[in-house]
Short mmCIF file of C-alpha atoms and ligand atoms in Angstrom, two decimals:
data_model
loop_
_atom_site.label_atom_id
_atom_site.label_comp_id
_atom_site.label_asym_id
_atom_site.label_seq_id
_atom_site.Cartn_x
_atom_site.Cartn_y
_atom_site.Cartn_z
CA MET A 669 9.12 -17.30 25.98
CA SER A 670 8.48 -17.06 22.10
CA ILE A 671 6.26 -13.79 21.05
CA GLN A 672 4.32 -14.26 17.58
CA VAL A 673 2.96 -10.87 16.60
CA ILE A 674 -0.03 -11.17 13.85
CA LYS A 675 -2.32 -8.60 12.60
CA PHE A 676 -5.79 -8.91 10.97
CA GLY A 677 -7.26 -6.22 8.89
CA GLY A 678 -10.71 -4.83 8.75
CA THR A 679 -12.48 -8.07 6.41
CA SER A 680 -10.98 -10.32 8.61
CA VAL A 681 -12.72 -8.99 11.82
CA ALA A 682 -15.83 -7.96 9.85
CA ASN A 683 -18.29 -9.35 12.31
CA ILE A 684 -18.60 -11.64 15.10
CA SER A 685 -18.43 -14.92 13.31
CA ARG A 686 -15.30 -14.45 11.92
CA ILE A 687 -13.74 -12.42 15.17
CA LYS A 688 -14.07 -16.34 16.46
CA ASN A 689 -12.78 -17.61 13.36
CA ILE A 690 -9.86 -15.28 13.95
CA ALA A 691 -9.55 -16.42 17.77
CA SER A 692 -9.58 -20.47 16.91
CA ILE A 693 -6.59 -19.38 15.21
CA ILE A 694 -5.27 -17.94 18.21
CA GLU A 695 -5.98 -20.64 19.98
CA GLU A 696 -4.66 -23.09 17.93
CA ARG A 697 -1.27 -21.20 18.33
CA ILE A 698 -1.78 -20.72 22.46
CA LYS A 699 -2.22 -24.82 22.30
CA SER A 700 -0.44 -26.13 20.36
CA LYS A 701 3.23 -24.29 21.53
CA LYS A 702 3.75 -22.35 24.59
CA ASN A 703 3.66 -18.38 22.46
CA LYS A 704 2.55 -15.52 23.29
CA ILE A 705 0.95 -13.09 21.10
CA VAL A 706 0.06 -9.94 20.14
CA VAL A 707 -2.73 -9.80 17.80
CA VAL A 708 -2.91 -6.20 16.33
CA VAL A 709 -6.16 -5.70 14.44
CA SER A 710 -8.03 -2.77 12.13
CA ALA A 711 -11.38 -1.79 12.52
CA MET A 712 -13.96 -3.59 11.63
CA SER A 713 -14.42 -3.08 7.73
CA GLY A 714 -16.27 -0.18 6.84
CA VAL A 715 -16.24 1.36 10.55
CA THR A 716 -13.35 3.74 9.57
CA ASN A 717 -14.77 4.96 6.09
CA LYS A 718 -18.36 5.71 8.29
CA LEU A 719 -16.08 7.30 10.77
CA VAL A 720 -14.42 9.80 8.00
CA GLU A 721 -17.93 10.40 6.50
CA ALA A 722 -19.44 11.59 9.99
CA TYR A 723 -16.29 14.03 10.65
CA LYS A 724 -16.52 15.59 6.96
CA LYS A 725 -20.26 16.19 7.63
CA ILE A 726 -18.78 18.98 10.04
CA LYS A 727 -15.55 20.01 8.51
CA THR A 728 -13.44 18.92 5.56
CA ASP A 729 -9.70 19.68 6.87
CA THR A 730 -8.13 16.84 8.64
CA LEU A 731 -5.37 18.71 10.26
CA ASP A 732 -7.39 18.06 13.40
CA PRO A 733 -6.40 16.47 16.16
CA GLU A 734 -10.15 15.47 17.01
CA TYR A 735 -10.21 13.69 13.48
CA ASP A 736 -7.48 11.38 14.55
CA VAL A 737 -9.78 10.88 18.23
CA ILE A 738 -12.75 10.08 16.06
CA LEU A 739 -10.89 7.47 14.07
CA SER A 740 -8.77 5.73 16.43
CA THR A 741 -12.39 4.82 17.90
CA GLY A 742 -13.00 2.05 15.16
CA GLU A 743 -9.79 -0.01 16.17
CA GLN A 744 -10.86 0.73 20.35
CA TYR A 745 -14.16 -0.95 19.57
CA SER A 746 -12.95 -3.80 17.30
CA SER A 747 -9.85 -4.60 20.12
CA ALA A 748 -12.20 -5.38 22.86
CA LEU A 749 -15.01 -6.81 21.04
CA ILE A 750 -11.47 -9.36 19.92
CA SER A 751 -10.56 -9.48 23.73
CA THR A 752 -14.09 -10.48 24.87
CA ILE A 753 -14.82 -13.03 22.45
CA LEU A 754 -10.99 -14.71 23.44
CA ASN A 755 -11.73 -14.55 27.40
CA GLU A 756 -14.97 -16.36 26.73
CA LYS A 757 -13.05 -18.92 25.24
CA ARG A 758 -11.22 -19.04 28.01
CA ILE A 759 -8.02 -17.41 26.59
CA ASN A 760 -6.47 -15.00 28.98
CA SER A 761 -6.19 -11.67 26.84
CA ARG A 762 -6.92 -7.97 26.88
CA SER A 763 -7.14 -5.24 24.90
CA ILE A 764 -4.26 -2.54 24.66
CA LEU A 765 -4.21 1.26 23.12
CA GLY A 766 -1.78 3.58 21.91
CA TRP A 767 -1.49 5.32 24.49
CA GLN A 768 -1.60 2.47 27.16
CA ILE A 769 2.24 1.32 25.46
CA PRO A 770 2.54 3.68 24.87
CA ILE A 771 3.52 4.27 20.89
CA VAL A 772 5.15 7.70 20.73
CA THR A 773 4.09 9.36 17.36
CA ASP A 774 5.45 12.94 15.87
CA SER A 775 2.45 15.60 16.01
CA ASN A 776 1.03 15.04 12.17
CA TYR A 777 -2.25 14.16 12.55
CA SER A 778 -4.13 11.62 10.51
CA LYS A 779 -0.58 10.89 9.19
CA ALA A 780 1.76 10.21 12.33
CA ARG A 781 4.86 9.03 12.19
CA ILE A 782 5.95 6.33 15.02
CA PHE A 783 9.02 6.99 17.12
CA LYS A 784 9.35 5.30 19.71
CA ILE A 785 6.92 2.15 21.36
CA CYS A 786 7.81 0.53 24.85
CA GLN A 787 8.84 -2.57 24.38
CA ASN A 788 8.78 -3.35 29.16
CA PHE A 789 4.71 -2.88 28.78
CA PHE A 790 4.87 -5.66 26.57
CA ARG A 791 6.94 -7.70 28.93
CA ASP A 792 5.34 -6.62 31.86
CA GLN A 793 1.60 -7.73 30.46
CA PHE A 794 2.56 -11.04 29.48
CA SER A 795 3.41 -11.85 32.87
CA ASN A 796 -0.92 -11.60 33.17
CA TYR A 797 -1.97 -12.27 29.78
CA ASP A 798 -1.08 -15.01 27.33
CA VAL A 799 -2.66 -12.67 24.22
CA LEU A 800 -2.15 -8.72 24.12
CA VAL A 801 -4.70 -7.54 21.23
CA VAL A 802 -3.78 -4.10 20.08
CA ALA A 803 -5.73 -1.41 18.43
CA GLY A 804 -3.69 -0.42 15.27
CA PHE A 805 -3.12 2.33 13.31
CA GLN A 806 -2.92 4.56 16.50
CA GLY A 807 -0.44 6.21 18.82
CA VAL A 808 0.13 9.00 21.04
CA SER A 809 2.00 12.48 20.64
CA ASN A 810 4.18 14.02 22.95
CA ASP A 811 1.94 16.32 24.04
CA HIS A 812 -0.31 13.44 24.64
CA ARG A 813 -2.65 13.26 22.04
CA ILE A 814 -4.28 10.88 19.89
CA THR A 815 -2.56 10.19 16.36
CA THR A 816 -3.52 7.94 13.55
CA LEU A 817 -0.92 6.88 11.05
CA GLY A 818 -2.50 7.24 8.12
CA ARG A 819 -5.35 5.20 6.71
CA GLY A 820 -4.06 1.48 6.39
CA GLY A 821 -1.94 2.22 9.28
CA SER A 822 -2.52 -0.92 11.18
CA ASP A 823 0.15 -2.97 8.59
CA THR A 824 2.41 -0.18 10.06
CA SER A 825 1.69 -0.60 13.90
CA ALA A 826 2.51 -4.16 13.36
CA VAL A 827 5.23 -4.19 11.75
CA ALA A 828 6.80 -1.84 13.92
CA ILE A 829 5.70 -3.82 17.05
CA ALA A 830 7.34 -6.56 15.46
CA TYR A 831 10.58 -4.38 15.47
CA ALA A 832 10.24 -3.16 19.32
CA LEU A 833 9.86 -6.54 20.70
CA GLY A 834 13.06 -7.63 18.86
CA LEU A 835 11.40 -10.46 16.49
CA LYS A 836 12.47 -11.37 12.53
CA SER A 837 9.08 -11.89 11.63
CA CYS A 838 5.17 -10.18 11.54
CA GLU A 839 2.20 -11.79 9.81
CA ILE A 840 -0.50 -10.08 8.38
CA PHE A 841 -3.69 -12.04 7.99
CA THR A 842 -6.33 -10.83 5.51
CA ASP A 843 -9.04 -11.27 3.08
CA VAL A 844 -6.75 -12.52 0.34
CA GLU A 845 -4.59 -15.75 -0.36
CA GLY A 846 -1.36 -13.44 -0.34
CA ILE A 847 0.30 -11.43 -3.29
CA PHE A 848 -0.86 -12.58 -7.07
CA THR A 849 0.57 -12.04 -10.31
CA SER A 850 -1.83 -9.48 -11.30
CA ASP A 851 -5.79 -9.06 -10.22
CA PRO A 852 -7.55 -11.96 -10.07
CA ARG A 853 -10.76 -10.21 -11.38
CA ILE A 854 -9.07 -9.17 -14.10
CA VAL A 855 -6.46 -12.50 -15.16
CA LYS A 856 -8.05 -15.41 -14.31
CA ASP A 857 -4.98 -17.26 -14.02
CA ALA A 858 -3.48 -15.18 -12.12
CA THR A 859 -1.44 -17.13 -9.31
CA LYS A 860 -0.19 -16.41 -5.85
CA ILE A 861 3.43 -15.72 -5.24
CA ASP A 862 5.45 -17.12 -2.94
CA PHE A 863 8.28 -15.06 -2.61
CA ILE A 864 7.84 -11.12 -3.27
CA THR A 865 10.83 -8.56 -2.38
CA TYR A 866 10.38 -5.42 -0.10
CA GLU A 867 11.22 -3.15 -2.93
CA GLU A 868 9.27 -4.80 -5.33
CA ILE A 869 6.17 -4.70 -3.37
CA LEU A 870 6.48 -0.51 -3.28
CA GLU A 871 6.45 -0.63 -6.67
CA LEU A 872 3.17 -2.46 -6.31
CA ALA A 873 2.08 0.09 -4.01
CA SER A 874 3.05 2.93 -5.68
CA LEU A 875 0.95 1.60 -8.83
CA GLY A 876 -1.74 1.54 -6.47
CA SER A 877 -2.02 -2.19 -4.77
CA LYS A 878 -3.20 -1.89 -1.58
CA VAL A 879 -2.45 -5.28 0.02
CA LEU A 880 -0.19 -3.73 2.46
CA HIS A 881 0.85 -0.13 3.72
CA PRO A 882 3.66 1.17 2.45
CA ARG A 883 5.17 2.58 5.46
CA SER A 884 5.21 -1.18 6.93
CA VAL A 885 7.12 -2.78 3.77
CA GLU A 886 9.50 0.37 4.22
CA LEU A 887 9.98 -0.33 8.06
CA ALA A 888 9.96 -4.23 7.93
CA MET A 889 13.00 -3.55 4.74
CA LYS A 890 14.69 -1.28 6.79
CA TYR A 891 14.91 -3.68 10.04
CA GLY A 892 14.73 -7.11 7.99
CA ILE A 893 11.47 -8.30 8.94
CA LYS A 894 9.81 -10.80 7.08
CA ILE A 895 6.01 -10.23 6.52
CA HIS A 896 3.94 -13.11 5.87
CA VAL A 897 0.84 -11.95 3.89
CA ARG A 898 -1.56 -14.80 4.22
CA SER A 899 -5.87 -15.44 4.44
CA SER A 900 -7.41 -15.82 7.76
CA PHE A 901 -10.44 -17.84 5.58
CA LYS A 902 -7.61 -20.32 4.10
CA LYS A 903 -4.96 -22.74 5.83
CA ASN A 904 -2.56 -22.07 2.77
CA ILE A 905 0.30 -20.38 3.47
CA GLY A 906 0.59 -17.17 1.74
CA THR A 907 3.58 -14.44 0.13
CA MET A 908 6.78 -14.25 2.43
CA VAL A 909 8.19 -10.36 1.58
CA ILE A 910 11.52 -10.94 2.04
CA LYS A 911 14.86 -9.11 1.30
CA GLU A 912 16.30 -9.35 -2.62
CA GLU A 913 19.52 -11.77 -1.10
CA ASN A 914 17.18 -13.87 0.29
CA LYS A 915 14.83 -14.56 -2.86
CA ILE A 916 16.58 -17.37 -4.65
CA GLU A 917 14.35 -17.53 -7.54
CA LYS A 918 14.97 -13.87 -9.35
CA GLU A 919 11.60 -14.01 -11.87
CA VAL A 920 12.76 -11.37 -14.55
CA VAL A 921 8.93 -10.51 -14.10
CA THR A 922 7.45 -11.16 -10.45
CA GLY A 923 3.95 -9.44 -11.48
CA ILE A 924 1.66 -7.20 -13.52
CA THR A 925 -0.63 -4.45 -12.30
CA SER A 926 -2.16 -1.65 -13.52
CA SER A 927 -3.82 1.58 -12.66
CA GLU A 928 -6.70 4.43 -13.68
CA ASN A 929 -6.13 6.93 -11.46
CA ASP A 930 -3.86 9.14 -14.26
CA ALA A 931 -4.77 11.38 -16.84
CA LYS A 932 -2.80 12.94 -20.04
CA ILE A 933 -2.14 16.46 -20.62
CA THR A 934 -0.28 17.08 -23.88
CA LEU A 935 0.76 20.24 -24.65
CA LYS A 936 1.90 21.15 -28.79
CA GLY A 937 3.69 23.58 -30.19
CA ILE A 938 5.86 25.22 -27.25
CA PRO A 939 8.59 26.44 -28.01
CA ASP A 940 11.96 24.25 -26.97
CA LYS A 941 14.18 26.30 -25.39
CA PRO A 942 16.68 25.93 -22.26
CA GLY A 943 14.21 26.70 -19.29
CA ILE A 944 10.91 25.47 -20.44
CA ALA A 945 10.05 22.43 -19.16
CA ALA A 946 11.50 23.67 -15.21
CA GLU A 947 8.59 26.61 -16.23
CA ILE A 948 5.97 23.84 -17.17
CA PHE A 949 6.78 21.45 -14.14
CA GLY A 950 7.33 24.54 -11.79
CA ILE A 951 3.70 25.67 -12.49
CA LEU A 952 2.58 22.11 -11.57
CA ALA A 953 4.59 22.00 -8.23
CA ARG A 954 3.35 25.06 -7.28
CA ILE A 955 -0.13 23.71 -7.40
CA ASN A 956 0.62 20.28 -5.95
CA VAL A 957 0.00 18.84 -8.52
CA ASN A 958 2.48 15.30 -8.40
CA VAL A 959 3.62 14.31 -12.13
CA ASP A 960 4.40 10.90 -12.72
CA MET A 961 5.56 9.62 -17.24
CA ILE A 962 6.90 12.64 -18.97
CA VAL A 963 7.67 12.31 -22.54
CA GLN A 964 8.66 14.68 -25.02
CA ASN A 965 9.12 15.12 -28.56
CA ILE A 966 10.88 17.63 -30.50
CA THR A 967 9.30 19.13 -34.39
CA ASP A 968 11.65 18.13 -37.64
CA ASP A 969 12.27 21.64 -37.69
CA GLY A 970 13.85 21.72 -34.50
CA LYS A 971 11.94 25.29 -32.99
CA PHE A 972 8.50 23.49 -31.40
CA ALA A 973 8.44 20.77 -28.71
CA SER A 974 5.55 18.69 -27.63
CA LEU A 975 5.20 17.53 -24.06
CA THR A 976 3.14 14.66 -22.93
CA PHE A 977 2.42 14.01 -19.25
CA THR A 978 0.54 12.66 -16.79
CA VAL A 979 -1.37 13.82 -13.85
CA PRO A 980 -3.84 11.93 -10.86
CA ILE A 981 -7.28 12.12 -12.72
CA GLU A 982 -8.58 14.50 -10.10
CA ASP A 983 -5.97 17.23 -9.92
CA GLN A 984 -6.41 17.19 -14.25
CA ALA A 985 -8.37 19.99 -14.29
CA ASN A 986 -6.65 22.21 -12.28
CA ALA A 987 -3.61 21.30 -14.18
CA VAL A 988 -5.33 22.77 -17.01
CA ASN A 989 -6.64 25.49 -16.15
CA GLU A 990 -3.49 26.65 -14.45
CA LEU A 991 -1.18 25.99 -17.27
CA LYS A 992 -3.54 27.85 -19.69
CA SER A 993 -3.95 31.10 -17.63
CA SER A 994 0.10 30.61 -17.47
CA ASP A 995 2.69 32.85 -19.87
CA ILE A 996 3.62 29.92 -21.08
CA LYS A 997 3.50 29.60 -25.25
CA PHE A 998 1.93 26.68 -26.28
CA LYS A 999 -0.49 25.90 -30.06
CA ASN A 1000 -2.90 23.23 -27.72
CA ILE A 1001 -3.48 22.12 -24.78
CA HIS A 1002 -5.30 18.57 -24.44
CA ALA A 1003 -6.33 16.27 -21.77
CA ASP A 1004 -6.86 12.59 -21.98
CA LYS A 1005 -8.54 10.44 -18.96
CA SER A 1006 -9.39 7.07 -20.95
CA ILE A 1007 -5.87 5.94 -20.05
CA CYS A 1008 -4.51 3.08 -18.11
CA LYS A 1009 -0.97 2.60 -16.65
CA ILE A 1010 0.56 -0.99 -17.25
CA SER A 1011 3.96 -2.13 -15.41
CA ILE A 1012 5.52 -5.20 -15.18
CA ILE A 1013 7.70 -5.60 -11.99
CA GLY A 1014 10.66 -7.74 -10.87
CA VAL A 1015 13.94 -7.14 -9.42
CA GLY A 1016 15.06 -9.90 -12.13
CA MET A 1017 15.35 -7.03 -15.06
CA LYS A 1018 18.29 -5.73 -13.40
CA SER A 1019 20.26 -8.88 -14.42
CA ASN A 1020 18.26 -9.63 -17.38
CA VAL A 1021 17.82 -8.05 -20.76
CA GLY A 1022 15.09 -7.79 -23.38
CA VAL A 1023 12.52 -7.50 -20.69
CA ALA A 1024 11.24 -3.84 -22.53
CA GLN A 1025 11.80 -5.30 -25.68
CA LYS A 1026 9.27 -8.52 -24.83
CA MET A 1027 6.87 -5.70 -23.15
CA PHE A 1028 6.54 -3.46 -26.33
CA GLU A 1029 6.63 -6.45 -28.81
CA THR A 1030 3.98 -8.43 -26.63
CA LEU A 1031 1.43 -4.97 -27.48
CA ALA A 1032 2.69 -4.32 -30.61
CA LYS A 1033 1.38 -7.80 -31.41
CA LYS A 1034 -2.09 -6.89 -30.13
CA ASN A 1035 -2.52 -3.59 -32.13
CA ILE A 1036 -2.18 -2.00 -28.69
CA ASN A 1037 -0.45 1.68 -28.87
CA ILE A 1038 2.03 2.71 -26.56
CA GLN A 1039 1.54 6.33 -25.61
CA VAL A 1040 4.32 6.87 -22.97
CA ILE A 1041 6.89 4.54 -21.45
CA SER A 1042 8.63 5.09 -18.27
CA THR A 1043 10.94 3.02 -15.89
CA SER A 1044 12.77 2.15 -12.88
CA GLU A 1045 15.33 -0.52 -12.20
CA ILE A 1046 13.05 -3.15 -11.78
CA LYS A 1047 9.82 -1.48 -13.70
CA ILE A 1048 8.52 -0.43 -16.81
CA SER A 1049 5.25 1.50 -17.28
CA VAL A 1050 3.32 2.38 -20.25
CA LEU A 1051 0.19 4.43 -21.02
CA ILE A 1052 -2.15 2.39 -23.19
CA ASP A 1053 -5.68 3.48 -24.27
CA LEU A 1054 -8.31 2.31 -21.47
CA PRO A 1055 -10.44 -0.05 -23.99
CA LYS A 1056 -7.01 -2.30 -24.00
CA LYS A 1057 -6.32 -2.74 -20.58
CA LYS A 1058 -7.54 -5.94 -20.29
CA THR A 1059 -6.05 -7.81 -23.47
CA ALA A 1060 -2.45 -6.42 -22.44
CA ILE A 1061 -2.83 -7.51 -18.85
CA THR A 1062 -3.48 -10.67 -19.84
CA SER A 1063 -1.20 -10.83 -23.08
CA LEU A 1064 1.35 -9.43 -20.64
CA HIS A 1065 0.72 -12.51 -18.57
CA LYS A 1066 0.47 -14.96 -20.60
CA ALA A 1067 4.13 -13.66 -22.40
CA TYR A 1068 5.89 -13.63 -19.00
CA GLY A 1069 5.02 -17.01 -17.98
CA LEU A 1070 3.46 -16.10 -15.09
CA LYS A 1071 -0.08 -18.24 -15.64
CA LYS A 1072 -0.40 -21.50 -13.88
N1 LIG B 2316 -9.18 1.05 9.81
C1 LIG B 2316 -7.82 1.95 9.42
C2 LIG B 2316 -8.32 2.21 8.09
O1 LIG B 2316 -9.24 1.59 7.62
C3 LIG B 2316 -6.57 1.34 9.76
C4 LIG B 2316 -6.12 0.36 8.94
O2 LIG B 2316 -6.84 -0.87 9.23
O3 LIG B 2316 -5.47 -0.28 8.82
O4 LIG B 2316 -7.65 3.02 7.31
MG1 MG B 2317 -5.48 -2.54 5.47
#
């Protein structure tokens, strides 16, 4: 018996005709080989948002177990609907909820983590069914309450089930053809990436790309499970998310992304003495504000420093107020929301020189000023003026040879 785990996202199951389309994909697999299939599903697109909205009319705190019970119903509905349609097609199928397997999680409601998944359940069920349609995104805690894994968490359900069944891969069907070198809405000639590493995907995710739930990638990386991201509307091969060792051709730059989720804060005329940065960032940590990029400059006489850093845009006002009312001495504080972060990502950067220089040169030629820079082993990010975003991305895309 060969088992496959395939996951369908919300847009792939958005309505009956789309479910019929994925039913044909499933049917083909059952017919052509003697496969048994675990289908992991999301809620129909938009449903989870509506459930969140309904809950938030009553309460804003999501640390209530009832929040998870409400949110998990989206997948209960879609899994049963899919199974019904499969059965109508004479495909022997049943729906399965997290607690029935069980997928055991901790009790961190709304962002629970999986402890274990009982694989015998699947083996037993496969003696009666060819297709098991599992509601993604949900589990059950040791105190028998329903939990959810955090928004977008059904990818994580799929990878965790593949791991529990001892599989080496898992397919994720979505509404895009795969992962692209850049956002095709911004860069017209963005191309689909055939192979991308776990690390690169994680960098993309931390920069706001929502193709895969980051925890699903972490899990796949830990257990060496290949993730095949592909479209449920087109037959093309999508993008394979793999280990770095398996990526033969390591492009210097694999992809370029941008994010408008940050705001910049500059403090000028801070006394240049030990402990001042610790004090400033201590204040921000205390109010739970995450700092991303940082740059510090010292005046010529060495007495004063200016500090520029970015924070999530929604935390900017709070951060500024908190710093103004603190004991920290500075001459002025300035906040700017009209900025954007552009990042280039690629594992090949580790072994190539001149990557950063090419980025800076390309931006300079377009007269784009770089305000802050930050780097990791496989990423370089720069902060620029928001109106220059499109020019920056398209020219970098061209400079690194990523176009079709
Ligand atoms: N339905 C959940 C959400 O919208 C989980 C998922 O789709 O992955 O976040
Ligand atoms: Mg998703």
